[in-house]
Amino acid sequence: MKNLLFIIALVFCFGNMSCEKSASEIVFHKSHEPKKAQAPFSDVVEANGFLFLAGQVGMNHSTRTLAEGGIEAETKQCLENIKAVLEQHDSSLDHVVKCTVILKDINDFAAFNTIYKSYFPKKPARTTFAASGLAVGASIEIDVVAIK
């Protein structure tokens, strides 16, 4: 699998002639959020032309509180957070190739999916499942893999 990703990255890089970093360089980016500077993980890891984002929840980073209004509001905030991180690294939601979605309650699937579809008309690959507890009491967490 690692070799396949490397080959895909090389084809993408040489086909577009736009790769700035070597195919084997890995960059662990610090968070752009000052409150997360001491977190034990990177917000984004860049490798082989891909951006691997840490999971985002529906937290408003200005107030450090979860968005109010249930799963719809948290989903929207979560996706806005992902959008902001991607933009910080010269990418966008249009470049997302894979999403992993974790719901606190699988019964929220339909409501989450309605919001999600409005952000991803290109339909990246996705895995969705439910877990009994998410960080900071969130109802949803999403991580993505995007092409730079």
PDB file of C-alpha atoms in Angstrom:
ATOM      1  CA  MET A   1       0.000   0.000   0.000  1.00  0.00           C
ATOM      2  CA  LYS A   2       2.838   2.399   0.863  1.00  0.00           C
ATOM      3  CA  ASN A   3       4.449   1.764  -2.527  1.00  0.00           C
ATOM      4  CA  LEU A   4       1.135   2.357  -4.276  1.00  0.00           C
ATOM      5  CA  LEU A   5       0.680   5.724  -2.517  1.00  0.00           C
ATOM      6  CA  PHE A   6       4.254   6.651  -3.435  1.00  0.00           C
ATOM      7  CA  ILE A   7       3.636   5.806  -7.100  1.00  0.00           C
ATOM      8  CA  ILE A   8       0.374   7.772  -7.115  1.00  0.00           C
ATOM      9  CA  ALA A   9       2.154  10.753  -5.551  1.00  0.00           C
ATOM     10  CA  LEU A  10       4.975  10.561  -8.105  1.00  0.00           C
ATOM     11  CA  VAL A  11       2.547  10.399 -11.012  1.00  0.00           C
ATOM     12  CA  PHE A  12       0.619  13.333  -9.563  1.00  0.00           C
ATOM     13  CA  CYS A  13       3.787  15.364  -8.937  1.00  0.00           C
ATOM     14  CA  PHE A  14       5.463  14.741 -12.276  1.00  0.00           C
ATOM     15  CA  GLY A  15       2.207  14.968 -14.185  1.00  0.00           C
ATOM     16  CA  ASN A  16       1.555  18.422 -12.742  1.00  0.00           C
ATOM     17  CA  MET A  17       5.195  19.465 -12.326  1.00  0.00           C
ATOM     18  CA  SER A  18       4.127  21.363  -9.201  1.00  0.00           C
ATOM     19  CA  CYS A  19       5.603  19.455  -6.268  1.00  0.00           C
ATOM     20  CA  GLU A  20       7.742  21.692  -4.089  1.00  0.00           C
ATOM     21  CA  LYS A  21       8.945  18.983  -1.722  1.00  0.00           C
ATOM     22  CA  SER A  22      10.664  15.728  -2.504  1.00  0.00           C
ATOM     23  CA  ALA A  23       8.428  12.681  -2.612  1.00  0.00           C
ATOM     24  CA  SER A  24      10.055  11.200   0.499  1.00  0.00           C
ATOM     25  CA  GLU A  25      10.022  14.312   2.721  1.00  0.00           C
ATOM     26  CA  ILE A  26       7.581  14.312   5.634  1.00  0.00           C
ATOM     27  CA  VAL A  27       6.623  17.601   7.264  1.00  0.00           C
ATOM     28  CA  PHE A  28       4.896  17.716  10.656  1.00  0.00           C
ATOM     29  CA  HIS A  29       3.134  21.101  10.658  1.00  0.00           C
ATOM     30  CA  LYS A  30       2.510  22.962  13.908  1.00  0.00           C
ATOM     31  CA  SER A  31      -1.024  24.082  14.659  1.00  0.00           C
ATOM     32  CA  HIS A  32      -2.101  27.536  13.563  1.00  0.00           C
ATOM     33  CA  GLU A  33      -4.234  27.687  16.728  1.00  0.00           C
ATOM     34  CA  PRO A  34      -2.161  29.037  19.667  1.00  0.00           C
ATOM     35  CA  LYS A  35      -4.233  27.047  22.207  1.00  0.00           C
ATOM     36  CA  LYS A  36      -3.196  23.813  20.438  1.00  0.00           C
ATOM     37  CA  ALA A  37       0.531  24.583  20.310  1.00  0.00           C
ATOM     38  CA  GLN A  38       1.288  22.049  23.059  1.00  0.00           C
ATOM     39  CA  ALA A  39      -0.992  19.297  21.692  1.00  0.00           C
ATOM     40  CA  PRO A  40       0.731  15.904  21.375  1.00  0.00           C
ATOM     41  CA  PHE A  41      -0.094  15.672  17.656  1.00  0.00           C
ATOM     42  CA  SER A  42       0.270  17.674  14.451  1.00  0.00           C
ATOM     43  CA  ASP A  43      -2.768  19.336  12.884  1.00  0.00           C
ATOM     44  CA  VAL A  44      -1.384  18.371   9.473  1.00  0.00           C
ATOM     45  CA  VAL A  45       1.287  15.976   8.287  1.00  0.00           C
ATOM     46  CA  GLU A  46       2.432  16.490   4.709  1.00  0.00           C
ATOM     47  CA  ALA A  47       3.916  13.565   2.784  1.00  0.00           C
ATOM     48  CA  ASN A  48       4.217  12.663  -0.893  1.00  0.00           C
ATOM     49  CA  GLY A  49       1.985  15.544  -1.969  1.00  0.00           C
ATOM     50  CA  PHE A  50      -0.773  14.555   0.477  1.00  0.00           C
ATOM     51  CA  LEU A  51      -2.074  16.388   3.537  1.00  0.00           C
ATOM     52  CA  PHE A  52      -3.187  14.164   6.426  1.00  0.00           C
ATOM     53  CA  LEU A  53      -5.322  16.243   8.788  1.00  0.00           C
ATOM     54  CA  ALA A  54      -5.917  15.433  12.432  1.00  0.00           C
ATOM     55  CA  GLY A  55      -9.551  15.014  13.373  1.00  0.00           C
ATOM     56  CA  GLN A  56     -11.601  18.157  13.814  1.00  0.00           C
ATOM     57  CA  VAL A  57     -14.664  18.579  15.990  1.00  0.00           C
ATOM     58  CA  GLY A  58     -17.350  21.251  15.765  1.00  0.00           C
ATOM     59  CA  MET A  59     -15.519  23.642  18.069  1.00  0.00           C
ATOM     60  CA  ASN A  60     -15.481  27.359  17.440  1.00  0.00           C
ATOM     61  CA  HIS A  61     -11.781  28.081  17.855  1.00  0.00           C
ATOM     62  CA  SER A  62     -12.402  31.715  18.836  1.00  0.00           C
ATOM     63  CA  THR A  63     -14.536  30.805  21.849  1.00  0.00           C
ATOM     64  CA  ARG A  64     -13.147  27.265  22.425  1.00  0.00           C
ATOM     65  CA  THR A  65     -16.720  25.968  22.745  1.00  0.00           C
ATOM     66  CA  LEU A  66     -18.720  23.504  20.663  1.00  0.00           C
ATOM     67  CA  ALA A  67     -21.132  25.018  18.171  1.00  0.00           C
ATOM     68  CA  GLU A  68     -24.642  25.226  19.586  1.00  0.00           C
ATOM     69  CA  GLY A  69     -27.573  23.765  17.696  1.00  0.00           C
ATOM     70  CA  GLY A  70     -27.007  20.028  17.623  1.00  0.00           C
ATOM     71  CA  ILE A  71     -25.426  17.787  15.039  1.00  0.00           C
ATOM     72  CA  GLU A  72     -26.130  20.158  12.127  1.00  0.00           C
ATOM     73  CA  ALA A  73     -24.317  23.085  13.762  1.00  0.00           C
ATOM     74  CA  GLU A  74     -21.415  20.917  14.918  1.00  0.00           C
ATOM     75  CA  THR A  75     -21.064  19.336  11.472  1.00  0.00           C
ATOM     76  CA  LYS A  76     -20.983  22.729   9.779  1.00  0.00           C
ATOM     77  CA  GLN A  77     -18.393  24.071  12.250  1.00  0.00           C
ATOM     78  CA  CYS A  78     -16.320  20.906  11.929  1.00  0.00           C
ATOM     79  CA  LEU A  79     -16.232  21.232   8.135  1.00  0.00           C
ATOM     80  CA  GLU A  80     -15.447  24.957   8.349  1.00  0.00           C
ATOM     81  CA  ASN A  81     -12.515  24.075  10.624  1.00  0.00           C
ATOM     82  CA  ILE A  82     -11.258  21.533   8.068  1.00  0.00           C
ATOM     83  CA  LYS A  83     -11.674  24.078   5.286  1.00  0.00           C
ATOM     84  CA  ALA A  84      -9.611  26.626   7.246  1.00  0.00           C
ATOM     85  CA  VAL A  85      -6.784  24.160   7.927  1.00  0.00           C
ATOM     86  CA  LEU A  86      -6.665  23.111   4.270  1.00  0.00           C
ATOM     87  CA  GLU A  87      -6.548  26.749   3.148  1.00  0.00           C
ATOM     88  CA  GLN A  88      -3.630  27.378   5.547  1.00  0.00           C
ATOM     89  CA  HIS A  89      -1.755  24.696   3.600  1.00  0.00           C
ATOM     90  CA  ASP A  90      -2.664  25.810   0.063  1.00  0.00           C
ATOM     91  CA  SER A  91      -5.394  23.230  -0.458  1.00  0.00           C
ATOM     92  CA  SER A  92      -9.180  23.122  -0.360  1.00  0.00           C
ATOM     93  CA  LEU A  93     -12.174  20.887   0.182  1.00  0.00           C
ATOM     94  CA  ASP A  94     -12.110  20.173  -3.574  1.00  0.00           C
ATOM     95  CA  HIS A  95      -8.785  18.368  -3.043  1.00  0.00           C
ATOM     96  CA  VAL A  96     -10.072  16.019  -0.317  1.00  0.00           C
ATOM     97  CA  VAL A  97      -9.809  12.388  -1.410  1.00  0.00           C
ATOM     98  CA  LYS A  98     -10.810  10.565   1.818  1.00  0.00           C
ATOM     99  CA  CYS A  99     -12.882  11.389   4.907  1.00  0.00           C
ATOM    100  CA  THR A 100     -13.308   9.473   8.123  1.00  0.00           C
ATOM    101  CA  VAL A 101     -16.373  10.511  10.106  1.00  0.00           C
ATOM    102  CA  ILE A 102     -17.070   9.509  13.692  1.00  0.00           C
ATOM    103  CA  LEU A 103     -20.524  10.192  15.100  1.00  0.00           C
ATOM    104  CA  LYS A 104     -21.403  10.011  18.767  1.00  0.00           C
ATOM    105  CA  ASP A 105     -24.842   8.710  17.770  1.00  0.00           C
ATOM    106  CA  ILE A 106     -25.408   6.821  14.505  1.00  0.00           C
ATOM    107  CA  ASN A 107     -28.995   8.106  14.577  1.00  0.00           C
ATOM    108  CA  ASP A 108     -27.513  11.521  13.609  1.00  0.00           C
ATOM    109  CA  PHE A 109     -26.358  10.096  10.266  1.00  0.00           C
ATOM    110  CA  ALA A 110     -29.111  11.603   8.081  1.00  0.00           C
ATOM    111  CA  ALA A 111     -28.789  15.089   9.599  1.00  0.00           C
ATOM    112  CA  PHE A 112     -24.985  15.007   9.354  1.00  0.00           C
ATOM    113  CA  ASN A 113     -25.113  13.698   5.777  1.00  0.00           C
ATOM    114  CA  THR A 114     -27.326  16.576   4.607  1.00  0.00           C
ATOM    115  CA  ILE A 115     -24.720  19.134   5.733  1.00  0.00           C
ATOM    116  CA  TYR A 116     -21.786  17.010   4.553  1.00  0.00           C
ATOM    117  CA  LYS A 117     -23.130  16.722   0.975  1.00  0.00           C
ATOM    118  CA  SER A 118     -23.220  20.523   0.629  1.00  0.00           C
ATOM    119  CA  TYR A 119     -19.465  20.697   1.374  1.00  0.00           C
ATOM    120  CA  PHE A 120     -18.359  17.745  -0.768  1.00  0.00           C
ATOM    121  CA  PRO A 121     -20.109  17.730  -4.148  1.00  0.00           C
ATOM    122  CA  LYS A 122     -17.155  15.761  -5.604  1.00  0.00           C
ATOM    123  CA  LYS A 123     -17.914  12.870  -3.228  1.00  0.00           C
ATOM    124  CA  PRO A 124     -14.548  11.828  -1.764  1.00  0.00           C
ATOM    125  CA  ALA A 125     -14.224   8.301  -0.383  1.00  0.00           C
ATOM    126  CA  ARG A 126     -15.669   8.109   3.126  1.00  0.00           C
ATOM    127  CA  THR A 127     -15.934   5.877   6.165  1.00  0.00           C
ATOM    128  CA  THR A 128     -18.558   6.689   8.802  1.00  0.00           C
ATOM    129  CA  PHE A 129     -19.092   4.991  12.136  1.00  0.00           C
ATOM    130  CA  ALA A 130     -20.300   5.743  15.656  1.00  0.00           C
ATOM    131  CA  ALA A 131     -18.311   5.731  18.889  1.00  0.00           C
ATOM    132  CA  SER A 132     -19.506   6.094  22.453  1.00  0.00           C
ATOM    133  CA  GLY A 133     -17.344   9.088  23.359  1.00  0.00           C
ATOM    134  CA  LEU A 134     -15.557  11.854  21.469  1.00  0.00           C
ATOM    135  CA  ALA A 135     -13.150  14.546  22.681  1.00  0.00           C
ATOM    136  CA  VAL A 136     -14.692  17.530  24.515  1.00  0.00           C
ATOM    137  CA  GLY A 137     -18.140  15.881  24.394  1.00  0.00           C
ATOM    138  CA  ALA A 138     -18.445  16.466  20.640  1.00  0.00           C
ATOM    139  CA  SER A 139     -21.177  14.856  18.549  1.00  0.00           C
ATOM    140  CA  ILE A 140     -18.928  14.482  15.485  1.00  0.00           C
ATOM    141  CA  GLU A 141     -15.277  14.295  14.508  1.00  0.00           C
ATOM    142  CA  ILE A 142     -13.943  14.244  10.954  1.00  0.00           C
ATOM    143  CA  ASP A 143     -10.456  13.745   9.589  1.00  0.00           C
ATOM    144  CA  VAL A 144      -9.476  14.029   5.953  1.00  0.00           C
ATOM    145  CA  VAL A 145      -6.712  13.231   3.502  1.00  0.00           C
ATOM    146  CA  ALA A 146      -6.251  15.805   0.748  1.00  0.00           C
ATOM    147  CA  ILE A 147      -3.906  16.445  -2.129  1.00  0.00           C
ATOM    148  CA  LYS A 148      -1.884  19.605  -1.771  1.00  0.00           C
TER     149      LYS A 148
END
